Tab-separated table of C-alpha atoms and ligand atoms in Angstrom:
chain	number	residue	atom	x	y	z
A	1	MET	CA	101.175	154.387	143.360
A	2	HIS	CA	97.294	155.669	143.734
A	3	SER	CA	95.504	154.609	147.107
A	4	SER	CA	92.556	153.243	145.800
A	5	ILE	CA	89.146	152.636	147.186
A	6	ALA	CA	89.148	148.874	146.717
A	7	ASP	CA	92.539	148.399	148.679
A	8	GLY	CA	91.707	150.803	151.621
A	9	LEU	CA	88.473	148.913	151.659
A	10	CYS	CA	90.257	145.759	153.884
A	11	GLU	CA	92.712	148.115	155.812
A	12	ARG	CA	89.685	150.929	156.560
A	13	CYS	CA	86.847	149.202	156.897
A	14	VAL	CA	86.667	149.391	161.027
A	15	PRO	CA	87.735	153.105	161.090
A	16	SER	CA	85.243	154.156	158.104
A	17	GLU	CA	82.356	153.015	160.720
A	18	PRO	CA	79.493	155.561	160.129
A	19	PRO	CA	79.360	157.975	163.269
A	20	GLU	CA	75.853	157.419	165.490
A	21	LEU	CA	74.456	160.206	164.002
A	22	ASN	CA	75.910	161.133	160.518
A	23	ARG	CA	76.083	164.805	159.762
A	24	ILE	CA	75.627	165.889	156.337
A	25	SER	CA	75.865	168.497	154.127
A	26	VAL	CA	74.569	167.878	150.590
A	27	LEU	CA	76.019	169.626	147.770
A	28	GLY	CA	73.870	170.392	145.124
A	29	ALA	CA	70.259	169.796	147.137
A	30	THR	CA	68.472	170.871	144.672
A	31	GLY	CA	69.336	168.435	141.646
A	32	SER	CA	68.475	164.765	140.930
A	33	ILE	CA	71.015	163.281	143.029
A	34	GLY	CA	70.525	166.236	145.812
A	35	THR	CA	66.589	165.441	146.113
A	36	SER	CA	67.089	161.324	146.599
A	37	CYS	CA	69.395	161.960	148.951
A	38	LEU	CA	67.204	164.261	151.192
A	39	ASP	CA	64.155	161.348	150.506
A	40	VAL	CA	66.766	158.895	152.264
A	41	ILE	CA	68.172	161.213	155.068
A	42	ALA	CA	64.211	162.172	155.620
A	43	ALA	CA	63.473	158.289	155.912
A	44	HIS	CA	66.559	157.628	158.287
A	45	GLY	CA	65.467	160.979	160.621
A	46	SER	CA	67.381	159.247	163.998
A	47	ARG	CA	70.703	158.225	162.536
A	48	LEU	CA	71.496	161.011	159.577
A	49	GLN	CA	71.011	165.169	159.783
A	50	ALA	CA	70.852	166.919	156.918
A	51	VAL	CA	73.278	169.978	158.425
A	52	ALA	CA	73.964	172.034	155.327
A	53	LEU	CA	71.955	172.418	151.677
A	54	THR	CA	73.318	174.181	148.325
A	55	ALA	CA	71.872	175.408	145.317
A	56	HIS	CA	73.354	177.222	142.386
A	57	ARG	CA	70.702	179.717	141.633
A	58	ASN	CA	67.286	178.090	142.101
A	59	TRP	CA	66.396	179.499	145.821
A	60	GLU	CA	62.904	178.227	145.914
A	61	PRO	CA	62.631	175.037	145.790
A	62	LEU	CA	66.476	175.253	148.484
A	63	ALA	CA	63.867	177.278	150.466
A	64	GLN	CA	61.347	174.724	150.256
A	65	GLN	CA	63.990	172.084	151.130
A	66	CYS	CA	65.095	174.098	154.392
A	67	GLN	CA	61.448	174.579	155.578
A	68	ARG	CA	61.258	170.757	155.624
A	69	MET	CA	64.671	169.724	156.757
A	70	LYS	CA	65.948	172.581	159.122
A	71	PRO	CA	69.492	172.547	158.570
A	72	ARG	CA	72.082	174.808	160.070
A	73	PHE	CA	73.213	176.180	156.710
A	74	ALA	CA	72.226	176.712	152.997
A	75	VAL	CA	74.547	178.267	150.156
A	76	LEU	CA	73.806	179.875	146.941
A	77	SER	CA	76.698	179.421	145.262
A	78	ASP	CA	75.850	181.879	142.574
A	79	ALA	CA	76.581	185.450	145.004
A	80	SER	CA	74.437	187.248	142.827
A	81	MET	CA	71.285	185.620	144.016
A	82	ARG	CA	71.521	187.749	147.239
A	83	GLN	CA	69.815	190.219	145.422
A	84	GLN	CA	66.730	187.708	144.373
A	85	ILE	CA	65.970	186.201	147.354
A	86	GLY	CA	62.278	186.444	149.711
A	87	GLY	CA	62.210	188.003	152.861
A	88	ASN	CA	61.333	185.081	154.533
A	89	ALA	CA	61.759	181.972	152.305
A	90	PHE	CA	64.149	180.657	154.762
A	91	PRO	CA	63.519	179.181	157.926
A	92	ARG	CA	64.700	181.265	161.029
A	93	GLU	CA	67.161	178.724	162.290
A	94	THR	CA	69.084	178.191	158.488
A	95	GLU	CA	71.805	180.559	158.125
A	96	VAL	CA	72.171	181.598	154.280
A	97	TRP	CA	75.417	182.092	152.542
A	98	PHE	CA	76.367	183.253	149.082
A	99	GLY	CA	79.224	182.898	146.707
A	100	ALA	CA	81.338	179.340	145.634
A	101	GLU	CA	83.407	179.651	149.172
A	102	GLY	CA	80.299	179.315	150.847
A	103	LEU	CA	80.167	175.807	149.056
A	104	GLU	CA	84.083	175.068	150.590
A	105	ARG	CA	82.843	176.442	154.188
A	106	ILE	CA	80.330	174.015	154.650
A	107	ALA	CA	82.412	171.315	153.087
A	108	ARG	CA	84.753	171.420	155.996
A	109	HIS	CA	82.819	172.607	158.448
A	110	PRO	CA	83.790	170.611	161.943
A	111	ASP	CA	80.017	169.768	162.516
A	112	VAL	CA	80.184	167.918	159.322
A	113	ASP	CA	81.055	164.170	158.696
A	114	THR	CA	79.876	163.382	155.927
A	115	VAL	CA	79.287	165.746	152.325
A	116	VAL	CA	77.115	164.457	149.508
A	117	CYS	CA	78.716	165.932	145.906
A	118	GLY	CA	75.648	165.950	144.063
A	119	ILE	CA	76.626	169.073	141.908
A	120	VAL	CA	76.782	168.405	138.438
A	121	GLY	CA	79.726	169.240	136.275
A	122	ALA	CA	83.768	170.627	136.972
A	123	ALA	CA	81.632	173.329	139.134
A	124	GLY	CA	82.026	170.016	141.770
A	125	LEU	CA	85.082	169.414	141.888
A	126	ARG	CA	85.655	172.790	144.110
A	127	GLY	CA	83.424	171.620	147.062
A	128	ALA	CA	84.623	167.680	146.551
A	129	TRP	CA	88.110	168.896	146.621
A	130	ALA	CA	87.442	171.250	150.111
A	131	ALA	CA	85.846	167.441	151.913
A	132	ILE	CA	88.602	165.721	150.820
A	133	GLU	CA	91.495	167.883	151.759
A	134	ALA	CA	89.472	168.113	155.378
A	135	GLY	CA	89.397	164.312	155.874
A	136	LYS	CA	85.392	164.125	155.651
A	137	ARG	CA	83.653	160.779	154.496
A	138	VAL	CA	82.796	162.018	150.949
A	139	ALA	CA	79.988	160.470	148.986
A	140	LEU	CA	80.415	161.128	145.405
A	141	ALA	CA	78.197	161.413	142.656
A	142	ASN	CA	80.094	164.216	141.032
A	143	LYS	CA	81.820	162.360	138.710
A	144	GLU	CA	83.514	164.723	137.226
A	145	THR	CA	85.777	165.337	140.233
A	146	LEU	CA	87.705	162.147	139.086
A	147	VAL	CA	87.272	162.626	135.375
A	148	VAL	CA	88.976	166.329	135.633
A	149	ALA	CA	91.760	165.189	138.678
A	150	GLY	CA	91.597	161.716	139.334
A	151	PRO	CA	95.165	160.958	139.987
A	152	LEU	CA	95.461	164.431	142.079
A	153	VAL	CA	92.093	163.879	144.065
A	154	MET	CA	93.318	159.704	145.027
A	155	GLN	CA	96.369	160.963	146.051
A	156	LEU	CA	94.806	163.879	148.239
A	157	ALA	CA	92.861	161.368	149.697
A	158	ALA	CA	95.073	159.139	150.263
A	159	LYS	CA	97.424	161.608	152.395
A	160	THR	CA	93.824	163.070	154.333
A	161	GLY	CA	92.347	159.601	155.258
A	162	ALA	CA	89.147	161.304	153.201
A	163	VAL	CA	87.152	158.041	152.793
A	164	LEU	CA	85.641	158.129	149.082
A	165	LEU	CA	82.439	156.210	148.472
A	166	PRO	CA	80.983	156.072	144.910
A	167	VAL	CA	77.334	157.410	144.463
A	168	ASP	CA	77.365	156.532	140.630
A	169	SER	CA	75.468	153.501	140.921
A	170	GLU	CA	77.809	151.552	138.533
A	171	HIS	CA	80.813	152.289	140.766
A	172	SER	CA	78.574	151.486	144.221
A	173	ALA	CA	78.314	148.543	142.594
A	174	VAL	CA	81.812	147.738	141.770
A	175	PHE	CA	82.406	148.795	145.163
A	176	GLN	CA	79.830	146.262	146.984
A	177	ALA	CA	80.637	143.770	144.244
A	178	LEU	CA	84.806	143.660	145.359
A	179	GLN	CA	83.973	142.900	148.977
A	180	SER	CA	83.237	139.386	147.908
A	181	GLY	CA	87.077	139.304	147.210
A	182	ARG	CA	90.695	140.057	147.649
A	183	ARG	CA	91.610	143.027	145.163
A	184	ARG	CA	94.673	141.589	144.112
A	185	ASP	CA	92.344	138.438	143.060
A	186	LEU	CA	90.299	140.941	140.366
A	187	LYS	CA	90.869	140.442	137.203
A	188	ARG	CA	88.529	142.909	135.770
A	189	ILE	CA	85.218	145.124	135.851
A	190	VAL	CA	82.169	145.444	133.849
A	191	LEU	CA	80.121	148.373	133.730
A	192	THR	CA	76.833	147.985	132.787
A	193	ALA	CA	75.024	151.148	130.156
A	194	SER	CA	71.291	151.062	129.619
A	195	GLY	CA	72.341	152.122	126.039
A	196	GLY	CA	69.923	155.130	126.375
A	197	PRO	CA	67.180	156.304	124.124
A	198	PHE	CA	68.680	155.871	120.894
A	199	ARG	CA	70.188	151.775	121.945
A	200	GLY	CA	69.789	149.925	118.773
A	201	TRP	CA	70.010	153.126	116.331
A	202	SER	CA	72.416	152.906	113.379
A	203	ARG	CA	74.613	155.866	112.864
A	204	GLU	CA	72.896	157.125	109.800
A	205	ARG	CA	69.514	156.941	112.050
A	206	LEU	CA	71.008	159.528	114.518
A	207	GLU	CA	71.992	161.691	112.275
A	208	ARG	CA	68.735	161.851	110.837
A	209	GLU	CA	66.199	161.240	113.710
A	210	VAL	CA	67.696	162.357	117.242
A	211	THR	CA	65.647	165.426	118.883
A	212	ILE	CA	66.523	167.422	121.846
A	213	GLU	CA	63.139	165.578	123.377
A	214	ARG	CA	64.005	162.019	122.714
A	215	ALA	CA	67.325	162.396	123.940
A	216	LEU	CA	65.952	164.029	127.119
A	217	ALA	CA	63.547	160.713	127.463
A	218	HIS	CA	65.418	158.148	129.399
A	219	PRO	CA	64.113	154.495	129.476
A	220	THR	CA	65.489	153.684	132.797
A	221	TRP	CA	66.574	156.506	134.880
A	222	GLN	CA	65.640	160.199	135.895
A	223	MET	CA	68.458	162.197	136.334
A	224	GLY	CA	68.972	165.737	135.377
A	225	PRO	CA	69.417	167.259	131.889
A	226	LYS	CA	73.197	167.199	131.149
A	227	ILE	CA	73.733	163.396	132.438
A	228	THR	CA	70.557	162.496	130.557
A	229	ILE	CA	72.289	163.844	126.861
A	230	ASP	CA	75.768	162.082	127.870
A	231	SER	CA	73.630	158.602	128.545
A	232	ALA	CA	72.151	159.200	125.128
A	233	THR	CA	75.651	159.653	123.472
A	234	MET	CA	77.210	157.072	125.759
A	235	MET	CA	79.445	159.843	126.598
A	236	ASN	CA	78.114	159.384	130.519
A	237	LYS	CA	79.588	155.591	130.568
A	238	ALA	CA	82.958	157.037	128.863
A	239	LEU	CA	83.023	159.151	132.013
A	240	GLU	CA	82.432	156.597	134.095
A	241	ILE	CA	85.422	154.141	132.529
A	242	ILE	CA	87.414	157.246	133.743
A	243	GLU	CA	86.156	157.562	136.798
A	244	ALA	CA	86.421	153.262	137.512
A	245	ARG	CA	89.975	154.011	136.267
A	246	TRP	CA	90.941	156.335	139.142
A	247	LEU	CA	88.813	154.990	141.706
A	248	PHE	CA	89.466	151.518	141.805
A	249	ASP	CA	93.014	152.134	139.909
A	250	LEU	CA	92.655	149.838	136.929
A	251	ASP	CA	94.424	149.560	133.777
A	252	ALA	CA	92.064	150.786	131.247
A	253	ASP	CA	92.162	147.120	129.535
A	254	GLN	CA	90.751	146.211	132.848
A	255	ILE	CA	87.810	147.837	132.394
A	256	ALA	CA	84.594	146.619	130.369
A	257	VAL	CA	81.516	147.734	128.969
A	258	VAL	CA	78.018	145.612	127.948
A	259	ILE	CA	74.734	147.084	127.530
A	260	HIS	CA	72.005	146.050	129.706
A	261	PRO	CA	68.658	147.480	128.990
A	262	GLN	CA	67.055	146.631	131.780
A	263	SER	CA	69.008	148.664	134.410
A	264	ILE	CA	68.677	145.935	137.062
A	265	VAL	CA	72.567	144.754	136.835
A	266	HIS	CA	74.537	147.909	138.194
A	267	SER	CA	78.027	146.221	136.950
A	268	PHE	CA	79.949	143.425	137.832
A	269	VAL	CA	83.501	142.452	138.651
A	270	GLU	CA	85.240	139.022	137.528
A	271	PHE	CA	88.034	137.306	139.433
A	272	LEU	CA	91.056	135.312	138.441
A	273	ASP	CA	89.370	132.468	139.060
A	274	GLY	CA	86.357	133.222	136.064
A	275	SER	CA	83.359	133.690	139.247
A	276	VAL	CA	81.381	136.940	138.299
A	277	VAL	CA	79.696	139.110	141.206
A	278	ALA	CA	77.081	141.223	140.483
A	279	GLN	CA	74.731	143.702	142.274
A	280	LEU	CA	71.209	143.744	141.382
A	281	SER	CA	68.169	146.211	142.483
A	282	PRO	CA	65.691	148.268	140.847
A	283	PRO	CA	66.936	151.068	139.009
A	284	ASP	CA	66.935	154.163	141.948
A	285	MET	CA	69.878	155.918	143.545
A	286	LYS	CA	68.486	155.934	146.562
A	287	LEU	CA	70.278	152.395	147.175
A	288	PRO	CA	73.554	153.364	145.835
A	289	ILE	CA	72.944	157.372	148.177
A	290	GLN	CA	71.930	155.310	150.979
A	291	TYR	CA	74.806	152.719	151.276
A	292	ALA	CA	77.385	155.688	150.784
A	293	LEU	CA	75.717	156.980	153.515
A	294	THR	CA	75.877	154.111	155.933
A	295	TYR	CA	78.936	151.952	154.509
A	296	PRO	CA	79.571	149.529	155.820
A	297	GLU	CA	76.365	149.245	157.178
A	298	ARG	CA	72.955	148.327	155.577
A	299	TRP	CA	69.662	149.753	156.981
A	300	ALA	CA	65.951	149.091	155.285
A	301	ALA	CA	65.526	150.444	151.928
A	302	THR	CA	64.186	153.485	150.986
A	303	SER	CA	63.574	152.924	147.666
A	304	PRO	CA	61.410	149.428	145.656
A	305	THR	CA	63.112	146.208	146.106
A	306	MET	CA	62.908	143.312	143.505
A	307	ASP	CA	60.452	141.243	143.499
A	308	TRP	CA	61.160	137.958	142.894
A	309	THR	CA	58.078	136.516	142.846
A	310	ARG	CA	57.559	138.239	139.193
A	311	SER	CA	59.473	136.654	135.817
A	312	HIS	CA	62.763	138.918	135.074
A	313	GLN	CA	64.514	139.049	131.754
A	314	LEU	CA	68.223	140.250	131.685
A	315	ASP	CA	69.642	141.141	128.431
A	316	PHE	CA	73.254	142.156	127.701
A	317	PHE	CA	74.658	142.968	124.445
A	318	PRO	CA	77.822	144.434	123.445
A	319	PRO	CA	77.951	148.075	122.253
A	320	ASP	CA	77.917	149.624	119.188
A	321	ASP	CA	81.128	151.491	118.915
A	322	GLU	CA	80.361	152.796	115.524
A	323	ALA	CA	77.045	154.298	116.685
A	324	PHE	CA	78.630	155.682	120.021
A	325	PRO	CA	82.198	156.935	119.540
A	326	ALA	CA	81.992	158.081	122.563
A	327	LEU	CA	83.091	155.153	124.347
A	328	LYS	CA	86.225	154.701	122.862
A	329	LEU	CA	86.856	158.236	124.073
A	330	GLY	CA	86.499	157.069	127.199
A	331	PHE	CA	88.933	154.275	126.752
A	332	GLU	CA	91.774	156.697	125.261
A	333	VAL	CA	91.156	159.135	128.049
A	334	ALA	CA	91.699	156.291	130.514
A	335	ARG	CA	94.798	154.939	129.004
A	336	ARG	CA	96.473	158.320	128.493
A	337	GLY	CA	95.103	160.138	131.808
A	338	GLY	CA	97.009	163.251	132.571
A	339	THR	CA	95.370	166.224	131.036
A	340	CYS	CA	92.936	164.225	128.711
A	341	GLY	CA	90.006	164.668	130.819
A	342	ALA	CA	89.743	167.620	131.856
A	343	VAL	CA	89.956	168.603	128.115
A	344	LEU	CA	86.931	165.831	127.429
A	345	ASN	CA	84.881	166.724	130.206
A	346	ALA	CA	85.266	170.451	129.550
A	347	ALA	CA	84.449	170.310	125.911
A	348	LYS	CA	81.757	167.623	126.462
A	349	GLU	CA	79.773	170.240	128.534
A	350	VAL	CA	79.476	172.813	126.284
A	351	ALA	CA	79.047	170.472	123.711
A	352	VAL	CA	76.043	169.145	125.177
A	353	GLN	CA	74.736	173.045	126.193
A	354	ARG	CA	75.271	173.881	122.052
A	355	PHE	CA	72.834	170.630	121.326
A	356	LEU	CA	70.469	171.792	124.194
A	357	GLU	CA	70.700	175.331	122.482
A	358	GLY	CA	70.047	173.759	119.063
A	359	ASN	CA	73.282	174.591	117.451
A	360	LEU	CA	75.355	171.372	117.439
A	361	LYS	CA	74.448	168.107	116.139
A	362	PHE	CA	73.802	165.290	118.291
A	363	VAL	CA	76.684	163.066	116.198
A	364	ASP	CA	78.460	165.637	116.513
A	365	ILE	CA	78.931	165.767	119.824
A	366	PRO	CA	81.626	163.095	120.181
A	367	ARG	CA	83.408	164.158	117.179
A	368	ALA	CA	84.165	167.788	118.223
A	369	CYS	CA	84.990	166.288	121.591
A	370	GLY	CA	87.397	163.961	119.474
A	371	ASP	CA	88.677	166.769	117.578
A	372	ILE	CA	89.449	169.376	120.808
A	373	LEU	CA	91.125	166.223	122.970
A	374	LYS	CA	93.814	165.896	119.648
A	375	GLU	CA	94.419	169.484	119.728
A	376	HIS	CA	95.187	170.038	123.359
A	377	ASN	CA	98.704	170.535	124.743
A	378	PHE	CA	98.714	166.966	126.485
A	379	ASP	CA	100.428	166.761	129.824
A	380	ALA	CA	101.126	163.552	131.658
A	381	GLN	CA	101.660	165.029	134.987
A	382	PRO	CA	99.365	168.414	135.242
A	383	THR	CA	98.845	170.440	138.631
A	384	LEU	CA	95.646	171.497	139.546
A	385	THR	CA	96.172	175.021	138.370
A	386	GLU	CA	96.995	173.843	134.880
A	387	LEU	CA	93.972	171.301	134.599
A	388	LEU	CA	91.745	174.663	135.770
A	389	ARG	CA	93.374	176.164	133.016
A	390	LEU	CA	92.904	173.646	130.131
A	391	ASP	CA	88.982	173.209	131.147
A	392	ASP	CA	88.944	176.943	130.743
A	393	TRP	CA	90.678	176.214	127.271
A	394	ALA	CA	88.481	173.187	125.999
A	395	ARG	CA	85.479	175.221	126.616
A	396	LYS	CA	86.372	178.066	124.609
A	397	GLU	CA	87.259	175.683	121.924
A	398	MET	CA	84.561	174.090	121.914
A	399	GLN	CA	82.029	177.195	121.585
A	400	GLN	CA	83.609	177.845	118.448
A	401	TRP	CA	84.381	174.146	116.761
A	402	LYS	CA	82.127	174.179	113.473
A	403	SER	CA	81.766	171.104	111.733
A	404	SER	CA	83.871	171.440	108.735
A	405	GLN	CA	86.630	171.259	111.479
A	406	SER	CA	86.451	167.995	111.887
A	407	ILE	CA	88.494	165.427	109.260
B	1	LIG	P1	71.383	167.995	138.241
B	1	LIG	O1	71.362	168.754	137.300
B	1	LIG	O2	69.837	167.283	138.489
B	1	LIG	O3	71.359	168.743	139.464
B	1	LIG	C1	73.059	169.919	139.760
B	1	LIG	C2	72.949	170.538	141.354
B	1	LIG	O4	73.741	171.297	141.186
B	1	LIG	C3	71.673	171.177	141.261
B	1	LIG	O5	71.213	171.345	143.031
B	1	LIG	C4	71.945	172.709	141.005
B	1	LIG	O6	71.765	174.032	141.586
B	1	LIG	C5	73.669	172.446	141.005
B	1	LIG	N1	74.502	172.700	140.354
B	1	LIG	C6	74.424	173.205	139.251
B	1	LIG	N2	75.092	173.829	138.535
B	1	LIG	C7	76.075	174.455	139.903
B	1	LIG	C8	77.259	175.426	139.784
B	1	LIG	N3	77.862	175.855	138.811
B	1	LIG	N4	77.997	175.142	140.864
B	1	LIG	C9	77.259	175.165	142.124
B	1	LIG	N5	76.308	174.424	142.357
B	1	LIG	C10	75.722	173.978	140.657
B	1	LIG	O7	72.120	166.844	138.404
B	1	LIG	P2	72.248	165.486	138.847
B	1	LIG	O8	71.392	164.360	137.459
B	1	LIG	O9	71.629	165.297	140.104
B	1	LIG	O10	73.568	164.942	138.612
B	1	LIG	C11	74.625	165.635	140.023
B	1	LIG	C12	75.689	164.927	139.500
B	1	LIG	O11	75.573	162.721	139.611
B	1	LIG	C13	76.702	164.571	138.464
B	1	LIG	O12	78.139	164.727	138.201
B	1	LIG	C14	75.912	163.661	137.696
B	1	LIG	O13	76.990	162.912	136.709
B	1	LIG	C15	76.190	162.332	138.842
B	1	LIG	N6	75.393	161.470	138.938
B	1	LIG	C16	73.711	161.447	138.479
B	1	LIG	C17	73.274	160.561	138.621
B	1	LIG	C18	71.406	161.023	138.587
B	1	LIG	O14	70.344	160.206	138.868
B	1	LIG	N7	70.862	161.618	138.401
B	1	LIG	C19	73.209	159.109	138.403
B	1	LIG	C20	74.878	158.972	138.673
B	1	LIG	C21	76.116	159.882	138.736
B	2	LIG	MG1	76.002	155.547	136.507
């Protein structure tokens, strides 16, 4: 049995009080999550402190962030950046490290209380793993950590006592809603999805009319390019089904998805007596980021709040599984577990890259991922090494995937 955050919630509420001064490493500081996170830290400067910031290659925005936040450490995880950076770009008080080992060093650093995992893709696993191993409070935006290695990550957290706090808005909503009841009285959770820019489109229309520009224009959320494309295919929701499966220790059939175009209800939970508890707020990641940094406390908002003097309309529709087959893949992977998450995620990352380069059709993203999932050598209880090897294998398969391959 995996230790789940929801079980842990009741037992670990008191020990997981945030420290008086919460010293934070932000992995992926220059991204969409990272930037919002720095705004939250800056708004609560007397109780939150940025100790370390990281980026992969974009050193100029990282240097600007360091000028603003004056962290002790900065990491450029692409080691070749050592040759690129300008002389006085970083402030004197910031020590700059290069290479991916730097991520681990700042994730484990004794002067760090909380690690925000805001790196995109499977590349985020390394830093998240180090933080969990070191028993930190971990504010997890990087859903791929759980998609790729969910059972191993949850086992590790149970062993080290690391507190995993979800940042993904749906999982934060479930986490918040779960606090109104007992875990054992939970019937199921319902993840909301905006439906993305192609909500309501038929399969035929998706075949003909999708462009990269349209796929990158999300109607309600401002996010990095990969997750924005994942929202358009609904692959993001597939990953979130898998993330929820491990985080809350649920069976796949305890998870449902509903389309909610306004992105105000961020998800809900249903208890055995039929009572449904939801979390609502305008679509802004600063709220779930801040909650992960302050849990179990709640501090004044740094993002817009609901204006209940205005009229609001909240709509809910069932998803269209035929036009968006990614959802079925998500449920399949949540059901089978083992090596499936690592394979689906790696295949999907390369598929998105190929789509953005203009050499894979939008509708082929889930189709190709399904093919590669089917072909892979399934193992129900893989080690981390095996998962990383399969991640590599699935990337190569997807690079070579051609439409004729599909049946
Ligand atoms: P982004 O593309 O805006 O930023 C990614 C960050 O990761 C950047 O700082 C970049 O320098 C760094 N990075 C990229 N490749 C790296 C590598 N190989 N090694 C180390 N660092 C690397 O991404 P984002 O939209 O902020 O998303 C970050 C994570 O949060 C993703 O896992 C995403 O699914 C999740 N998430 C994002 C949102 C959102 O609103 N953006 C919402 C929910 C969950
Ligand atoms: Mg989400």
